[in-house]
Amino acid sequence: MKPIANLTDSEAAPSSLDRTPTTLNVAIVGFGTVGSSVARILSERSGADLRLTHIFNRQIARKRVGGLPETIRWTEDINDVLSSDADVVVELIGGLEPASEWIRRALKSGKSVVTANKQLIARHGAELVRMAHENGQHIAFGASVAGGVPVISGLQEGLAGDELVELCGILNGTCNYILTRIESTGVSFAEALQEAQKLGFAEADPTEDVDGLDARAKLTILARTGLRVSAEVESICARTISSIEPVDFEYAKLLDCTIRQLSRARKTSKKLFATVGPALVHASSPLARVEGARNLVMSTGKFGGETGFGGHGAGGHPTAVAVVSDLIAIARSRQVNGAALNEAEGEIPTLSVSPDFTSRHYLRFTVQDEPGIIASLATIFSRLGINIDSVFQKPGYSKSKLPFVITLEPCPASLVEKALTQIASLKFHVQPCLNLPVLD
């Protein structure tokens, strides 16, 4: 099947009235929560354009379920899939290997690929798209960012007429669930995380989520597909949410704000500003109203202004819907998601990445109370040309572990970090200062 981008004028696609329906044989590689949901949708949906023919998983005997067509071939040998008559391979095993090898083999053997593998696409997406084009195939990855939210196709197709300059969003449902639980119930980070794990929102090892690595991979993909800028995943600064405490929400409320894990990217002519981490957002912002495990991506265009894409960002069914949507698009021979990118050499520039956004800052200090603390801090800020905006100290806390907050007027993040390096040497700290940007 040829991608539309490769058709000549004489080979123009027929009209919908003349087109003969084509059935694509689909193989699912990885039969976990998402894979089983994809299989269920394919078996229950009307239409003959997609036919599930193969399901691969390790220890397939314990994965096999009823209610699916008896014609499906269940296998734990990947070669059964790669040498089969499947037209599209749906990769849902995750991780870099062996997923990368299997996707490459599938493309080279004349099969299109649909994947939800954010880490793989963030690191090797451009290469895989080129490989798909070279082999006359598609690779689509709408499920790799924001689950069931059609943000990638929305950025590439719905906003194709605009020039996007900025993206900001909540891309990790686990972090958003944890933060909204701390906010609404006053529990500690550890308690909120444990609750998220019991409910299946967080993995046994939550590092990818809470330290921002999951969201960082997604932001890398969005920067490429939306801002048309290439960046190495590791070049984007990611900060953990584990240092957020209930008291931070109390102080944030005094500022008419809340706290969310935000992924931000802004393109300039010479640089990509990008970060992932917790930040204060004003209560009036749509980002402040995203609760639980939902996702929201806000794009800003040079001509069209701000556009939002929101919905369920995780879970078997929402992610499976994104996967099946990609399959349908391929069946219709429409160039979407990864296959829509023109990966001509030099088409997408690689820019240097900086975390140095200019914004207001929220600094929460926890100290052994003594006279002169504010004066000491003010001296350092003044020396660096940083203006203090406000000081908050809620009553009722022990003098031996006293939290108070200083907010700063807009200044570069690098300048704040320079001040905090000097401040860290002062003797009154009980724990390190929490530094959060404030998005106005």
Coordinates of C-alpha atoms in Angstrom, one line a residue:
M1 CA 0.0 0.0 0.0
K2 CA 1.5 3.4 -1.1
P3 CA 1.3 6.4 1.2
I4 CA -0.6 9.2 -0.4
A5 CA 2.5 11.4 -0.2
N6 CA 4.1 9.1 -2.8
L7 CA 1.3 9.2 -5.3
T8 CA 1.9 11.0 -8.6
D9 CA -0.8 13.0 -10.3
S10 CA -1.4 10.2 -12.7
E11 CA -1.8 7.8 -9.8
A12 CA -4.2 10.1 -7.9
A13 CA -6.4 8.3 -5.4
P14 CA -9.9 7.4 -6.6
S15 CA -12.9 9.1 -5.2
S16 CA -14.8 7.6 -2.4
L17 CA -17.5 6.5 -4.9
D18 CA -15.0 4.6 -7.0
R19 CA -12.8 3.1 -4.2
T20 CA -13.0 -0.6 -3.5
P21 CA -12.9 -1.4 0.2
T22 CA -9.7 -3.0 1.3
T23 CA -9.4 -5.2 4.3
L24 CA -6.2 -4.9 6.3
N25 CA -5.0 -7.9 8.3
V26 CA -3.9 -6.8 11.8
A27 CA -1.5 -8.4 14.1
I28 CA -1.3 -7.4 17.8
V29 CA 2.1 -7.7 19.5
G30 CA 1.6 -7.4 23.2
F31 CA -1.7 -8.6 24.7
G32 CA -1.8 -6.6 28.0
T33 CA -4.4 -4.1 29.0
V34 CA -4.2 -2.0 25.8
G35 CA -3.7 -5.0 23.5
S36 CA -6.8 -6.8 24.9
S37 CA -8.9 -3.6 24.5
V38 CA -7.7 -3.2 20.9
A39 CA -8.7 -6.8 20.2
R40 CA -12.1 -6.3 21.7
I41 CA -12.8 -3.1 19.7
L42 CA -11.7 -4.8 16.5
S43 CA -13.9 -7.8 17.1
E44 CA -17.0 -5.8 18.0
R45 CA -16.8 -2.9 15.5
S46 CA -18.8 -3.0 12.3
G47 CA -17.0 -2.7 9.0
A48 CA -14.8 -5.1 7.0
D49 CA -11.8 -2.8 6.7
L50 CA -9.8 -4.3 9.6
R51 CA -9.5 -8.0 10.4
L52 CA -7.6 -9.2 13.5
T53 CA -5.5 -12.2 12.4
H54 CA -2.7 -12.7 14.9
I55 CA -2.0 -12.1 18.6
F56 CA 1.5 -12.4 20.0
N57 CA 2.5 -12.5 23.6
R58 CA 5.0 -14.4 25.8
Q59 CA 3.3 -17.4 27.6
I60 CA 0.4 -17.0 25.3
A61 CA -1.6 -19.9 26.8
R62 CA -2.3 -17.9 30.0
K63 CA -3.3 -14.8 27.9
R64 CA -5.7 -16.5 25.6
V65 CA -9.3 -15.4 26.2
G66 CA -12.7 -16.2 24.7
G67 CA -15.0 -14.0 22.8
L68 CA -12.7 -13.3 19.9
P69 CA -12.8 -14.8 16.4
E70 CA -11.7 -18.4 16.3
T71 CA -9.7 -17.7 13.2
I72 CA -7.1 -15.6 15.2
R73 CA -3.7 -17.2 15.4
W74 CA -2.3 -17.0 18.9
T75 CA 1.5 -17.2 19.1
E76 CA 4.5 -16.6 21.3
D77 CA 6.9 -16.7 18.3
I78 CA 7.4 -13.2 16.8
N79 CA 8.5 -14.7 13.5
D80 CA 4.9 -16.1 13.1
V81 CA 3.8 -12.4 12.9
L82 CA 6.6 -11.0 10.9
S83 CA 6.4 -13.6 8.2
S84 CA 2.6 -13.7 8.1
D85 CA 0.1 -12.0 5.8
A86 CA -0.6 -9.3 8.3
D87 CA -0.6 -5.8 6.7
V88 CA -0.3 -3.9 10.0
V89 CA 1.6 -4.8 13.1
V90 CA 0.3 -3.1 16.3
E91 CA 3.3 -2.9 18.7
L92 CA 2.2 -2.7 22.4
I93 CA 5.0 -4.3 24.3
G94 CA 6.7 -1.0 25.2
G95 CA 10.4 -0.4 26.0
L96 CA 13.2 0.1 23.5
E97 CA 14.1 -3.5 22.8
P98 CA 13.0 -5.8 21.3
A99 CA 10.3 -3.4 20.2
S100 CA 12.7 -1.4 18.0
E101 CA 14.1 -4.4 16.3
W102 CA 10.6 -5.9 15.6
I103 CA 9.2 -2.6 14.3
R104 CA 12.2 -2.3 11.9
R105 CA 11.7 -5.9 10.7
A106 CA 8.0 -5.3 10.2
L107 CA 8.6 -2.2 8.1
K108 CA 11.3 -3.9 6.0
S109 CA 9.0 -6.8 5.4
G110 CA 6.3 -4.6 3.9
K111 CA 4.1 -4.1 6.9
S112 CA 2.8 -0.8 8.3
V113 CA 3.1 -0.2 12.1
V114 CA 0.9 1.3 14.8
T115 CA 2.5 1.9 18.1
A116 CA 1.9 3.4 21.5
N117 CA 5.6 3.3 22.4
K118 CA 6.4 6.9 23.5
Q119 CA 10.0 6.2 24.6
L120 CA 10.8 4.5 21.3
I121 CA 9.2 7.2 19.2
A122 CA 10.8 10.0 21.2
R123 CA 14.2 8.6 20.5
H124 CA 13.9 7.0 17.1
G125 CA 10.7 8.3 15.6
A126 CA 12.3 10.3 12.8
E127 CA 14.4 7.3 11.7
L128 CA 11.4 5.0 11.8
V129 CA 9.3 7.4 9.8
R130 CA 12.0 7.6 7.1
M131 CA 12.2 3.8 7.1
A132 CA 8.4 3.6 6.7
H133 CA 8.5 6.0 3.7
E134 CA 11.4 4.1 2.1
N135 CA 9.4 0.9 2.3
G136 CA 6.1 2.4 1.1
Q137 CA 4.5 1.9 4.5
H138 CA 2.9 3.9 7.3
I139 CA 4.0 4.3 10.9
A140 CA 1.4 5.9 13.2
F141 CA 1.8 6.7 16.9
G142 CA -1.3 8.7 17.9
A143 CA -1.6 6.6 21.1
S144 CA 2.0 7.5 22.3
V145 CA 0.9 10.9 23.7
A146 CA -2.2 11.6 25.8
G147 CA -3.8 8.1 25.3
G148 CA -7.3 8.6 23.8
V149 CA -6.8 12.3 23.2
P150 CA -6.3 12.9 19.4
V151 CA -3.6 15.5 20.1
I152 CA -1.0 14.4 17.5
S153 CA -3.5 14.2 14.6
G154 CA -5.1 17.5 15.9
L155 CA -1.7 19.3 15.8
Q156 CA -0.7 17.9 12.4
E157 CA -4.0 18.0 10.6
G158 CA -6.4 20.2 12.5
L159 CA -3.9 23.0 12.9
A160 CA -1.9 22.4 9.8
G161 CA -2.7 25.9 8.6
D162 CA -1.1 27.6 11.6
E163 CA 2.5 28.0 12.7
L164 CA 2.6 26.6 16.3
V165 CA 5.1 28.4 18.6
E166 CA 4.3 27.0 22.0
L167 CA 2.9 23.8 23.7
C168 CA 2.0 23.4 27.4
G169 CA 0.1 20.5 28.9
I170 CA -0.6 17.9 31.5
L171 CA 0.8 14.7 29.9
N172 CA 1.0 12.3 32.8
G173 CA -2.2 11.1 34.4
T174 CA -0.4 9.4 37.3
C175 CA 1.2 12.7 38.4
N176 CA -2.0 14.6 38.0
Y177 CA -3.9 12.0 40.0
I178 CA -1.3 12.2 42.8
L179 CA -1.3 16.0 42.9
T180 CA -5.0 16.4 42.9
R181 CA -5.3 13.9 45.8
I182 CA -2.8 15.8 47.8
E183 CA -4.7 19.0 47.0
S184 CA -8.2 17.6 47.8
T185 CA -7.4 15.4 50.9
G186 CA -4.2 16.8 52.4
V187 CA -2.5 13.5 52.3
S188 CA 1.3 13.2 51.8
F189 CA 3.0 12.5 48.5
A190 CA 3.8 8.9 49.7
E191 CA 0.2 8.3 50.7
A192 CA -1.2 9.6 47.4
L193 CA 1.3 7.5 45.5
Q194 CA 0.4 4.4 47.4
E195 CA -3.3 5.0 46.6
A196 CA -2.5 5.5 42.9
Q197 CA -0.6 2.2 42.9
K198 CA -3.5 0.3 44.5
L199 CA -5.9 1.7 41.9
G200 CA -3.6 0.8 39.0
F201 CA -2.8 4.4 38.1
A202 CA 0.9 4.1 39.1
E203 CA 3.4 1.3 38.5
A204 CA 5.2 -0.6 41.3
D205 CA 8.2 1.5 40.2
P206 CA 6.8 5.0 39.7
T207 CA 10.1 6.6 38.7
E208 CA 9.2 7.2 35.0
D209 CA 6.0 9.0 36.0
V210 CA 6.9 11.0 39.2
D211 CA 10.3 12.1 38.0
G212 CA 8.9 13.4 34.7
L213 CA 10.6 10.9 32.3
D214 CA 7.3 9.7 30.8
A215 CA 6.1 13.3 30.2
R216 CA 9.5 14.3 28.8
A217 CA 9.3 11.6 26.1
K218 CA 5.8 12.8 25.2
L219 CA 6.9 16.4 25.1
T220 CA 9.8 15.4 22.7
I221 CA 7.2 13.9 20.4
L222 CA 4.9 16.9 20.6
A223 CA 7.8 19.3 19.9
R224 CA 8.5 17.4 16.7
T225 CA 5.0 16.9 15.5
G226 CA 3.6 20.2 16.6
L227 CA 6.5 22.7 16.7
R228 CA 8.4 21.0 13.9
V229 CA 11.6 21.0 16.0
S230 CA 13.8 18.0 16.8
A231 CA 15.3 17.6 20.3
E232 CA 17.1 14.8 22.1
V233 CA 15.0 13.5 25.0
E234 CA 17.8 13.8 27.6
S235 CA 18.3 17.5 26.7
I236 CA 15.0 18.4 28.2
C237 CA 15.1 19.1 32.0
A238 CA 12.7 16.9 34.0
R239 CA 12.0 17.6 37.7
T240 CA 10.2 15.3 40.2
I241 CA 6.9 16.0 41.9
S242 CA 7.9 14.0 45.0
S243 CA 9.0 17.1 46.9
I244 CA 5.5 18.6 46.8
E245 CA 3.8 18.7 50.2
P246 CA 0.2 19.5 51.3
V247 CA 1.5 22.9 52.7
D248 CA 2.4 23.9 49.1
F249 CA -1.2 23.7 48.1
E250 CA -2.2 25.8 51.1
Y251 CA 0.3 28.5 50.0
A252 CA -0.7 28.1 46.3
K253 CA -4.3 28.8 47.3
L254 CA -3.3 32.1 48.9
L255 CA -1.8 33.0 45.5
D256 CA -5.1 31.9 43.8
C257 CA -3.2 29.0 42.2
T258 CA -2.8 25.3 42.2
I259 CA 0.1 22.9 41.4
R260 CA 0.3 20.6 38.4
Q261 CA 3.0 18.7 36.6
L262 CA 3.4 20.7 33.4
S263 CA 5.3 20.0 30.2
R264 CA 6.2 23.1 28.3
A265 CA 7.9 23.9 25.0
R266 CA 8.4 27.2 23.3
K267 CA 10.1 27.7 19.9
T268 CA 12.2 30.7 19.0
S269 CA 14.3 31.2 15.9
K270 CA 17.5 29.8 17.6
K271 CA 16.4 27.8 20.6
L272 CA 13.8 25.5 22.1
F273 CA 12.8 26.3 25.6
A274 CA 11.5 23.1 27.2
T275 CA 11.0 21.7 30.7
V276 CA 8.9 19.1 32.6
G277 CA 8.1 19.5 36.2
P278 CA 5.7 20.8 38.9
A279 CA 4.5 24.4 38.5
L280 CA 1.9 26.8 39.9
V281 CA -0.9 27.6 37.6
H282 CA -3.6 30.2 38.2
A283 CA -7.0 28.9 39.2
S284 CA -8.6 30.5 36.1
S285 CA -6.4 28.4 33.8
P286 CA -7.9 25.4 32.0
L287 CA -4.8 23.5 33.3
A288 CA -5.9 24.1 36.9
R289 CA -9.2 22.4 36.3
V290 CA -7.7 19.1 35.0
E291 CA -8.3 16.6 37.8
G292 CA -7.6 12.9 38.3
A293 CA -5.9 11.0 35.5
R294 CA -7.0 13.3 32.7
N295 CA -4.7 15.0 30.2
L296 CA -4.8 18.4 28.6
V297 CA -2.5 19.9 25.9
M298 CA -2.7 23.6 25.0
S299 CA -1.1 24.8 21.8
T300 CA -0.5 28.4 20.8
G301 CA -0.3 29.3 17.1
K302 CA 1.1 32.4 15.5
F303 CA -2.3 33.1 13.8
G304 CA -4.9 30.9 15.5
G305 CA -4.0 31.6 19.1
E306 CA -4.7 29.0 21.8
T307 CA -6.3 25.6 21.2
G308 CA -6.9 22.8 23.8
F309 CA -7.0 19.0 23.5
G310 CA -8.3 17.2 26.6
G311 CA -9.6 13.9 27.8
H312 CA -8.6 10.6 29.3
G313 CA -4.8 10.2 28.8
A314 CA -4.4 6.6 30.0
G315 CA -6.1 3.3 30.5
G316 CA -6.9 0.4 28.2
H317 CA -9.9 1.6 26.4
P318 CA -8.9 5.3 25.7
T319 CA -5.5 4.2 24.4
A320 CA -7.0 1.4 22.4
V321 CA -9.3 3.9 20.7
A322 CA -6.3 5.9 19.6
V323 CA -4.7 2.7 18.3
V324 CA -7.8 1.7 16.3
S325 CA -8.2 5.2 15.0
D326 CA -4.6 5.0 13.6
L327 CA -5.5 1.6 12.0
I328 CA -8.6 3.1 10.4
A329 CA -6.6 6.0 9.0
I330 CA -4.1 3.6 7.5
A331 CA -7.0 1.6 6.0
R332 CA -8.3 4.8 4.4
S333 CA -4.8 5.5 3.1
R334 CA -4.7 8.8 4.9
Q335 CA -1.3 10.2 5.9
V336 CA -1.6 10.9 9.7
N337 CA 0.6 11.0 12.7
G338 CA 4.1 9.7 12.0
A339 CA 3.5 9.0 8.3
A340 CA 2.5 12.5 7.7
L341 CA 5.9 14.0 8.5
N342 CA 8.0 15.0 5.6
E343 CA 11.3 13.7 6.9
A344 CA 13.4 15.2 4.1
E345 CA 17.0 15.9 5.2
G346 CA 17.1 19.2 7.0
E347 CA 13.3 19.7 7.0
I348 CA 13.0 19.6 10.8
P349 CA 15.7 21.6 12.5
T350 CA 17.5 20.4 15.6
L351 CA 17.7 23.3 18.1
S352 CA 19.6 23.7 21.3
V353 CA 17.3 23.1 24.3
S354 CA 17.2 25.4 27.3
P355 CA 15.1 25.2 30.5
D356 CA 15.7 28.9 31.1
F357 CA 12.1 30.2 30.9
T358 CA 11.5 33.6 32.4
S359 CA 8.6 33.6 34.9
R360 CA 7.6 34.4 38.5
H361 CA 8.9 31.9 41.0
Y362 CA 7.5 30.3 44.2
L363 CA 10.1 29.4 46.7
R364 CA 9.1 27.4 49.8
F365 CA 11.8 27.4 52.5
T366 CA 11.6 25.1 55.6
V367 CA 13.8 26.4 58.3
Q368 CA 14.8 26.4 62.0
D369 CA 13.4 29.8 62.9
E370 CA 15.8 32.5 64.0
P371 CA 16.1 36.3 63.6
G372 CA 17.4 37.6 60.3
I373 CA 16.4 34.8 57.9
I374 CA 14.4 37.1 55.5
A375 CA 17.2 39.7 55.6
S376 CA 19.8 37.1 54.6
L377 CA 17.7 35.9 51.7
A378 CA 16.9 39.4 50.6
T379 CA 20.6 40.3 50.5
I380 CA 21.4 37.5 48.1
F381 CA 18.4 38.2 45.9
S382 CA 19.3 41.9 45.8
R383 CA 22.9 41.2 44.9
L384 CA 21.7 39.2 41.8
G385 CA 19.2 41.8 40.8
I386 CA 16.2 39.6 41.7
N387 CA 13.1 41.4 43.1
I388 CA 11.0 39.8 45.9
D389 CA 7.2 40.0 45.1
S390 CA 5.7 38.7 48.4
V391 CA 6.4 36.8 51.6
F392 CA 3.9 34.4 53.2
Q393 CA 4.1 32.6 56.5
K394 CA 1.1 30.7 57.7
P395 CA 0.7 30.3 61.5
G396 CA 0.5 27.1 63.5
Y397 CA 3.8 25.4 62.4
S398 CA 6.7 24.4 64.7
K399 CA 9.6 26.9 64.9
S400 CA 11.9 23.9 64.5
K401 CA 10.5 23.1 61.1
L402 CA 8.8 26.3 59.8
P403 CA 7.7 26.5 56.2
F404 CA 7.3 29.9 54.6
V405 CA 7.1 31.1 51.0
I406 CA 8.8 33.9 49.0
T407 CA 7.5 34.7 45.5
L408 CA 9.8 36.4 43.1
E409 CA 9.0 38.9 40.3
P410 CA 9.6 37.5 36.7
C411 CA 13.3 36.5 36.2
P412 CA 15.2 33.7 34.3
A413 CA 15.1 30.3 35.9
S414 CA 18.9 30.1 35.7
L415 CA 19.2 33.3 37.8
V416 CA 17.0 31.8 40.5
E417 CA 19.1 28.6 40.6
K418 CA 22.2 30.7 41.0
A419 CA 20.6 32.5 44.0
L420 CA 19.5 29.2 45.5
T421 CA 23.0 27.7 45.2
Q422 CA 24.3 30.5 47.4
I423 CA 21.3 30.3 49.8
A424 CA 21.8 26.5 50.2
S425 CA 25.0 27.3 52.3
L426 CA 23.0 29.2 55.0
K427 CA 22.7 27.3 58.2
F428 CA 19.0 27.6 59.0
H429 CA 17.7 25.2 56.4
V430 CA 15.9 22.0 57.6
Q431 CA 15.3 20.8 54.1
P432 CA 16.2 22.0 50.6
C433 CA 14.2 24.9 49.2
L434 CA 11.3 24.0 46.8
N435 CA 11.5 26.1 43.6
L436 CA 8.4 26.2 41.3
P437 CA 7.8 28.4 38.4
V438 CA 4.5 30.4 38.4
L439 CA 2.6 30.4 35.1
D440 CA 0.5 33.6 34.7

